[in-house]
PDB file of C-alpha atoms and ligand atoms in Angstrom:
ATOM      1  CA  MET Y  30      81.163  99.985 126.243  1.00 71.00           C
ATOM      2  CA  ILE Y  31      84.545 100.192 124.768  1.00 70.00           C
ATOM      3  CA  GLY Y  32      86.565 103.084 126.177  1.00 70.00           C
ATOM      4  CA  ARG Y  33      88.307 105.352 123.801  1.00 75.00           C
ATOM      5  CA  ALA Y  34      88.755 102.823 120.875  1.00 80.00           C
ATOM      6  CA  HIS Y  35      92.219 102.651 119.286  1.00 93.00           C
ATOM      7  CA  PHE Y  36      91.978 102.102 115.540  1.00 97.00           C
ATOM      8  CA  PHE Y  37      94.926 101.406 113.205  1.00 97.00           C
ATOM      9  CA  ARG Y  38      95.234 101.992 109.550  1.00 97.00           C
ATOM     10  CA  LEU Y  39      95.158  98.764 107.539  1.00 98.00           C
ATOM     11  CA  THR Y  40      98.219  98.130 105.462  1.00 97.00           C
ATOM     12  CA  PRO Y  41      99.027  95.394 102.993  1.00 97.00           C
ATOM     13  CA  GLY Y  42     100.251  93.132 105.810  1.00 97.00           C
ATOM     14  CA  ASP Y  43      96.717  93.218 107.235  1.00 98.00           C
ATOM     15  CA  ALA Y  44      94.956  91.823 104.144  1.00 98.00           C
ATOM     16  CA  ASP Y  45      94.634  88.255 105.398  1.00 98.00           C
ATOM     17  CA  ARG Y  46      93.492  89.309 108.925  1.00 98.00           C
ATOM     18  CA  TYR Y  47      90.958  91.687 107.404  1.00 98.00           C
ATOM     19  CA  ALA Y  48      89.719  88.841 105.134  1.00 98.00           C
ATOM     20  CA  ASP Y  49      89.387  86.526 108.134  1.00 98.00           C
ATOM     21  CA  HIS Y  50      87.292  89.289 109.941  1.00 98.00           C
ATOM     22  CA  LEU Y  51      84.955  89.646 106.977  1.00 98.00           C
ATOM     23  CA  LEU Y  52      84.666  85.916 106.449  1.00 98.00           C
ATOM     24  CA  ARG Y  53      83.448  85.526 110.133  1.00 98.00           C
ATOM     25  CA  LEU Y  54      80.355  87.659 109.187  1.00 98.00           C
ATOM     26  CA  ASP Y  55      77.353  85.341 108.529  1.00 97.00           C
ATOM     27  CA  GLU Y  56      75.475  85.303 105.339  1.00 96.00           C
ATOM     28  CA  ASP Y  57      72.833  87.899 106.526  1.00 96.00           C
ATOM     29  CA  ASP Y  58      75.632  90.301 107.773  1.00 97.00           C
ATOM     30  CA  ARG Y  59      77.593  89.809 104.508  1.00 97.00           C
ATOM     31  CA  ARG Y  60      74.487  90.931 102.540  1.00 97.00           C
ATOM     32  CA  LEU Y  61      74.038  93.966 104.814  1.00 97.00           C
ATOM     33  CA  ARG Y  62      77.743  94.874 104.356  1.00 98.00           C
ATOM     34  CA  PHE Y  63      78.119  94.178 100.569  1.00 97.00           C
ATOM     35  CA  PHE Y  64      74.469  94.492  99.415  1.00 96.00           C
ATOM     36  CA  ARG Y  65      74.615  91.008  97.715  1.00 93.00           C
ATOM     37  CA  ASP Y  66      75.697  87.506  98.482  1.00 92.00           C
ATOM     38  CA  ALA Y  67      79.432  87.648  99.050  1.00 95.00           C
ATOM     39  CA  PRO Y  68      81.222  84.409  98.367  1.00 96.00           C
ATOM     40  CA  GLU Y  69      84.611  83.774  99.988  1.00 97.00           C
ATOM     41  CA  PHE Y  70      86.646  84.727  96.893  1.00 97.00           C
ATOM     42  CA  MET Y  71      84.993  87.981  96.583  1.00 97.00           C
ATOM     43  CA  ILE Y  72      85.589  88.770 100.215  1.00 98.00           C
ATOM     44  CA  VAL Y  73      89.289  87.856 100.000  1.00 98.00           C
ATOM     45  CA  MET Y  74      89.635  90.050  96.922  1.00 98.00           C
ATOM     46  CA  HIS Y  75      87.858  92.931  98.681  1.00 98.00           C
ATOM     47  CA  ALA Y  76      90.083  92.700 101.741  1.00 98.00           C
ATOM     48  CA  GLY Y  77      93.226  92.655  99.612  1.00 98.00           C
ATOM     49  CA  ALA Y  78      92.162  95.724  97.710  1.00 98.00           C
ATOM     50  CA  ALA Y  79      91.053  97.609 100.847  1.00 98.00           C
ATOM     51  CA  ALA Y  80      94.382  97.079 102.592  1.00 98.00           C
ATOM     52  CA  CYS Y  81      96.460  97.856  99.531  1.00 97.00           C
ATOM     53  CA  ASP Y  82      94.921 100.496  97.286  1.00 96.00           C
ATOM     54  CA  GLY Y  83      95.423 103.517  99.568  1.00 94.00           C
ATOM     55  CA  ARG Y  84      91.866 104.104 100.721  1.00 96.00           C
ATOM     56  CA  VAL Y  85      91.343 104.912 104.320  1.00 97.00           C
ATOM     57  CA  ALA Y  86      90.578 101.648 106.135  1.00 98.00           C
ATOM     58  CA  PHE Y  87      90.648 101.393 109.919  1.00 98.00           C
ATOM     59  CA  GLY Y  88      90.717  98.207 111.980  1.00 98.00           C
ATOM     60  CA  TRP Y  89      90.213  97.480 115.589  1.00 98.00           C
ATOM     61  CA  GLU Y  90      91.830  94.358 117.075  1.00 97.00           C
ATOM     62  CA  GLU Y  91      91.653  92.205 120.186  1.00 96.00           C
ATOM     63  CA  GLY Y  92      93.956  89.304 120.850  1.00 95.00           C
ATOM     64  CA  GLY Y  93      95.605  89.761 117.431  1.00 95.00           C
ATOM     65  CA  GLU Y  94      92.401  89.386 115.466  1.00 97.00           C
ATOM     66  CA  ILE Y  95      90.544  92.228 113.671  1.00 98.00           C
ATOM     67  CA  ARG Y  96      87.024  92.433 115.174  1.00 98.00           C
ATOM     68  CA  ALA Y  97      85.817  95.606 113.639  1.00 98.00           C
ATOM     69  CA  ALA Y  98      86.673  97.724 110.615  1.00 98.00           C
ATOM     70  CA  GLY Y  99      85.541 100.627 108.572  1.00 98.00           C
ATOM     71  CA  GLU Y 100      86.374 101.898 105.090  1.00 98.00           C
ATOM     72  CA  LEU Y 101      86.284 105.267 103.327  1.00 98.00           C
ATOM     73  CA  VAL Y 102      86.287 104.887  99.534  1.00 97.00           C
ATOM     74  CA  ALA Y 103      86.323 107.933  97.176  1.00 97.00           C
ATOM     75  CA  ASP Y 104      83.347 107.970  94.812  1.00 96.00           C
ATOM     76  CA  SER Y 105      84.899 107.932  91.280  1.00 94.00           C
ATOM     77  CA  ALA Y 106      81.817 109.519  89.873  1.00 96.00           C
ATOM     78  CA  ARG Y 107      81.416 112.442  92.341  1.00 96.00           C
ATOM     79  CA  ALA Y 108      84.456 114.576  93.193  1.00 95.00           C
ATOM     80  CA  GLY Y 109      84.758 115.167  96.874  1.00 96.00           C
ATOM     81  CA  VAL Y 110      82.356 112.430  97.946  1.00 97.00           C
ATOM     82  CA  GLY Y 111      83.456 109.497 100.065  1.00 98.00           C
ATOM     83  CA  GLU Y 112      81.494 106.303 100.864  1.00 97.00           C
ATOM     84  CA  LEU Y 113      81.642 104.630 104.249  1.00 98.00           C
ATOM     85  CA  ALA Y 114      81.221 101.023 105.087  1.00 98.00           C
ATOM     86  CA  PHE Y 115      81.470  99.189 108.471  1.00 97.00           C
ATOM     87  CA  SER Y 116      81.683  95.715 109.940  1.00 98.00           C
ATOM     88  CA  VAL Y 117      81.649  94.707 113.625  1.00 98.00           C
ATOM     89  CA  GLU Y 118      81.552  91.103 114.627  1.00 98.00           C
ATOM     90  CA  LYS Y 119      78.468  89.898 116.577  1.00 98.00           C
ATOM     91  CA  ASP Y 120      80.078  89.435 119.975  1.00 98.00           C
ATOM     92  CA  TRP Y 121      81.648  92.964 119.797  1.00 98.00           C
ATOM     93  CA  ARG Y 122      78.463  94.835 118.849  1.00 98.00           C
ATOM     94  CA  ARG Y 123      76.472  97.381 121.008  1.00 97.00           C
ATOM     95  CA  ARG Y 124      79.691  98.548 122.604  1.00 97.00           C
ATOM     96  CA  GLY Y 125      80.183 101.711 120.626  1.00 97.00           C
ATOM     97  CA  LEU Y 126      82.668 100.402 118.090  1.00 97.00           C
ATOM     98  CA  GLY Y 127      80.488 101.205 115.106  1.00 97.00           C
ATOM     99  CA  ALA Y 128      79.956 104.733 116.255  1.00 97.00           C
ATOM    100  CA  ALA Y 129      83.597 105.230 117.078  1.00 97.00           C
ATOM    101  CA  LEU Y 130      84.645 103.987 113.633  1.00 97.00           C
ATOM    102  CA  MET Y 131      82.136 106.397 112.038  1.00 97.00           C
ATOM    103  CA  GLN Y 132      83.691 109.280 114.075  1.00 97.00           C
ATOM    104  CA  ALA Y 133      87.210 108.271 113.166  1.00 97.00           C
ATOM    105  CA  LEU Y 134      86.367 107.993 109.473  1.00 97.00           C
ATOM    106  CA  ILE Y 135      84.530 111.338 109.344  1.00 97.00           C
ATOM    107  CA  GLU Y 136      87.585 112.986 110.891  1.00 97.00           C
ATOM    108  CA  ALA Y 137      89.895 111.173 108.415  1.00 97.00           C
ATOM    109  CA  GLY Y 138      87.682 112.206 105.592  1.00 97.00           C
ATOM    110  CA  ALA Y 139      87.807 115.785 106.523  1.00 97.00           C
ATOM    111  CA  ARG Y 140      91.546 115.638 106.889  1.00 96.00           C
ATOM    112  CA  ALA Y 141      91.744 114.037 103.384  1.00 96.00           C
ATOM    113  CA  GLY Y 142      89.767 116.970 101.885  1.00 96.00           C
ATOM    114  CA  PHE Y 143      86.331 115.245 101.230  1.00 97.00           C
ATOM    115  CA  ALA Y 144      83.402 117.654 101.235  1.00 97.00           C
ATOM    116  CA  ARG Y 145      81.017 115.015 102.427  1.00 97.00           C
ATOM    117  CA  VAL Y 146      80.663 111.382 103.146  1.00 98.00           C
ATOM    118  CA  GLU Y 147      77.767 109.039 102.586  1.00 97.00           C
ATOM    119  CA  LEU Y 148      76.704 105.791 104.182  1.00 97.00           C
ATOM    120  CA  GLU Y 149      74.354 103.502 102.319  1.00 97.00           C
ATOM    121  CA  PHE Y 150      72.422 100.780 104.002  1.00 97.00           C
ATOM    122  CA  LEU Y 151      69.499  98.468 103.411  1.00 97.00           C
ATOM    123  CA  PRO Y 152      66.115  99.525 104.806  1.00 97.00           C
ATOM    124  CA  GLU Y 153      65.925  96.507 107.033  1.00 97.00           C
ATOM    125  CA  ASN Y 154      69.331  97.363 108.616  1.00 98.00           C
ATOM    126  CA  HIS Y 155      68.036  98.789 111.855  1.00 97.00           C
ATOM    127  CA  ALA Y 156      71.393  98.851 113.593  1.00 97.00           C
ATOM    128  CA  MET Y 157      72.975 100.890 110.790  1.00 97.00           C
ATOM    129  CA  ALA Y 158      69.878 103.200 110.737  1.00 97.00           C
ATOM    130  CA  ALA Y 159      70.367 103.920 114.433  1.00 96.00           C
ATOM    131  CA  LEU Y 160      74.007 104.487 114.015  1.00 96.00           C
ATOM    132  CA  ALA Y 161      73.496 106.792 110.945  1.00 96.00           C
ATOM    133  CA  ARG Y 162      70.860 108.798 112.883  1.00 95.00           C
ATOM    134  CA  GLY Y 163      73.504 109.729 115.400  1.00 96.00           C
ATOM    135  CA  PHE Y 164      75.545 111.508 112.764  1.00 97.00           C
ATOM    136  CA  SER Y 165      73.275 112.600 109.922  1.00 95.00           C
ATOM    137  CA  ASP Y 166      69.829 114.238 109.772  1.00 90.00           C
ATOM    138  CA  GLU Y 167      69.872 113.874 106.006  1.00 93.00           C
ATOM    139  CA  VAL Y 168      68.800 110.228 105.156  1.00 95.00           C
ATOM    140  CA  VAL Y 169      67.111 109.601 101.819  1.00 96.00           C
ATOM    141  CA  ALA Y 170      65.810 106.623  99.853  1.00 96.00           C
ATOM    142  CA  ARG Y 171      67.978 105.803  96.773  1.00 93.00           C
ATOM    143  CA  ASP Y 172      67.703 102.753  94.436  1.00 92.00           C
ATOM    144  CA  GLY Y 173      66.163 100.550  97.137  1.00 94.00           C
ATOM    145  CA  ARG Y 174      68.675 101.597  99.800  1.00 96.00           C
ATOM    146  CA  LEU Y 175      68.921 104.423 102.314  1.00 97.00           C
ATOM    147  CA  ALA Y 176      71.652 106.868 102.101  1.00 97.00           C
ATOM    148  CA  ALA Y 177      72.799 109.042 105.032  1.00 98.00           C
ATOM    149  CA  THR Y 178      74.968 112.149 104.252  1.00 98.00           C
ATOM    150  CA  VAL Y 179      77.358 113.958 106.577  1.00 97.00           C
ATOM    151  CA  ALA Y 180      78.749 117.221 105.321  1.00 96.00           C
ATOM    152  CA  LEU Y 181      82.405 117.662 106.450  1.00 96.00           C
ATOM    153  CA  LYS Y 182      84.086 120.908 107.658  1.00 89.00           C
ATOM    154  CA  PRO Y 183      87.298 121.636 105.867  1.00 84.00           C
ATOM    155  CA  VAL Y 184      90.315 121.194 108.059  1.00 84.00           C
ATOM    156  CA  VAL Y 185      92.469 124.347 108.089  1.00 78.00           C
ATOM    157  CA  SER Y 186      96.084 123.582 108.879  1.00 72.00           C
ATOM    158  CA  PRO Y 187      97.886 126.217 111.043  1.00 70.00           C
ATOM    159  CA  GLY Y 188     100.362 128.495 109.376  1.00 64.00           C
TER     160      GLY Y 188
HETATM  161  C1  LIG G 204      75.892  98.205 111.907  1.00 57.07           C
HETATM  162  C2  LIG G 204      77.090  97.872 112.781  1.00 57.07           C
HETATM  163  C3  LIG G 204      78.407  98.292 112.203  1.00 57.07           C
HETATM  164  C4  LIG G 204      76.836  98.467 114.170  1.00 57.07           C
HETATM  165  O1  LIG G 204      78.039  98.273 114.966  1.00 57.07           O
HETATM  166  P1  LIG G 204      78.005  98.473 116.615  1.00 57.07           P
HETATM  167  O2  LIG G 204      79.378  98.457 117.082  1.00 57.07           O
HETATM  168  O3  LIG G 204      77.101  97.502 117.091  1.00 57.07           O
HETATM  169  O4  LIG G 204      77.372  99.937 116.756  1.00 57.07           O
HETATM  170  P2  LIG G 204      77.345 100.872 118.072  1.00 57.07           P
HETATM  171  O5  LIG G 204      77.493  99.878 119.349  1.00 57.07           O
HETATM  172  O6  LIG G 204      78.375 101.889 117.967  1.00 57.07           O
HETATM  173  O7  LIG G 204      75.976 101.464 118.090  1.00 57.07           O
HETATM  174  C5  LIG G 204      75.647 102.693 117.470  1.00 57.07           C
HETATM  175  C6  LIG G 204      74.218 103.156 117.685  1.00 57.07           C
HETATM  176  O8  LIG G 204      73.398 102.172 117.045  1.00 57.07           O
HETATM  177  C7  LIG G 204      72.529 101.447 117.832  1.00 57.07           C
HETATM  178  N1  LIG G 204      72.383 100.106 117.577  1.00 57.07           N
HETATM  179  C8  LIG G 204      73.374  99.310 117.301  1.00 57.07           C
HETATM  180  N2  LIG G 204      72.896  98.044 116.979  1.00 57.07           N
HETATM  181  C9  LIG G 204      71.559  98.165 117.008  1.00 57.07           C
HETATM  182  C10 LIG G 204      70.493  97.320 116.783  1.00 57.07           C
HETATM  183  N3  LIG G 204      70.651  95.961 116.431  1.00 57.07           N
HETATM  184  N4  LIG G 204      69.203  97.719 116.944  1.00 57.07           N
HETATM  185  C11 LIG G 204      69.026  99.046 117.275  1.00 57.07           C
HETATM  186  N5  LIG G 204      69.915  99.964 117.511  1.00 57.07           N
HETATM  187  C12 LIG G 204      71.242  99.469 117.393  1.00 57.07           C
HETATM  188  C13 LIG G 204      73.141 101.728 119.221  1.00 57.07           C
HETATM  189  O9  LIG G 204      72.199 101.665 120.256  1.00 57.07           O
HETATM  190  C14 LIG G 204      73.810 103.023 119.110  1.00 57.07           C
HETATM  191  O10 LIG G 204      72.954 104.074 119.343  1.00 57.07           O
HETATM  192  P3  LIG G 204      73.059 104.971 120.566  1.00 57.07           P
HETATM  193  O11 LIG G 204      74.347 105.672 120.341  1.00 57.07           O
HETATM  194  O12 LIG G 204      71.823 105.917 120.412  1.00 57.07           O
HETATM  195  O13 LIG G 204      73.001 104.127 121.714  1.00 57.07           O
HETATM  196  C15 LIG G 204      77.131  96.292 113.054  1.00 57.07           C
HETATM  197  O14 LIG G 204      75.761  95.804 113.511  1.00 57.07           O
HETATM  198  C16 LIG G 204      77.465  95.462 111.807  1.00 57.07           C
HETATM  199  O15 LIG G 204      78.609  95.232 111.541  1.00 57.07           O
HETATM  200  N6  LIG G 204      76.395  94.955 111.097  1.00 57.07           N
HETATM  201  C17 LIG G 204      76.767  94.045 109.903  1.00 57.07           C
HETATM  202  C18 LIG G 204      77.410  94.805 108.752  1.00 57.07           C
HETATM  203  C19 LIG G 204      76.571  96.028 108.380  1.00 57.07           C
HETATM  204  O16 LIG G 204      75.353  96.215 108.435  1.00 57.07           O
HETATM  205  N7  LIG G 204      77.294  97.135 107.878  1.00 57.07           N
HETATM  206  C20 LIG G 204      76.609  98.321 107.551  1.00 57.07           C
HETATM  207  C21 LIG G 204      76.519  98.581 106.110  1.00 57.07           C
HETATM  208  S1  LIG G 204      78.077  99.104 105.439  1.00 57.07           S
END
């Protein structure tokens, strides 16, 4: 297991490293992550947007390479709702990084004033189902996917 994982916020300078991380996902994992075939150009564009457009995006690195990442994207159609997405490279899985990213993004979402965050995944994604179960007891089927919801407690700042 990873001890207390240290995540850093992705900035524009991390776009290439984030793209490299996502490009190391194989075809099956890309489909689990993006819900569709994800060609290289799409992944490069996605990484650039995620690192530059102000969304909360966390990375975890080892030896200068990003090996795990998570994003929180505001749902433009539903105020106060954020969508989460994760990726952990194969050789770094089952060490608690996915769960630690989830916890970090839930805390960041609460600080940013989101009322709830949702996590969508394909029904065959048993890893994500196990991870989601640890945080949400509200998992529903939606448009051929599963959606787990976590209600966030408002953060009250002192003073
Ligand atoms: C889903 C994913 C992020 C999990 O990352 P991870 O770092 O391996 O997850 P963790 O080690 O934190 O495991 C979290 C929980 O899920 C369980 N789990 C992880 N992988 C599992 C698997 N393949 N089968 C069953 N359970 C699994 C763990 O046992 C753990 O449960 P526990 O706390 O009860 O022990 C990773 O597999 C991944 O990147 N997959 C490809 C992309 C993807 O599916 N993204 C999700 C859609 S956005």
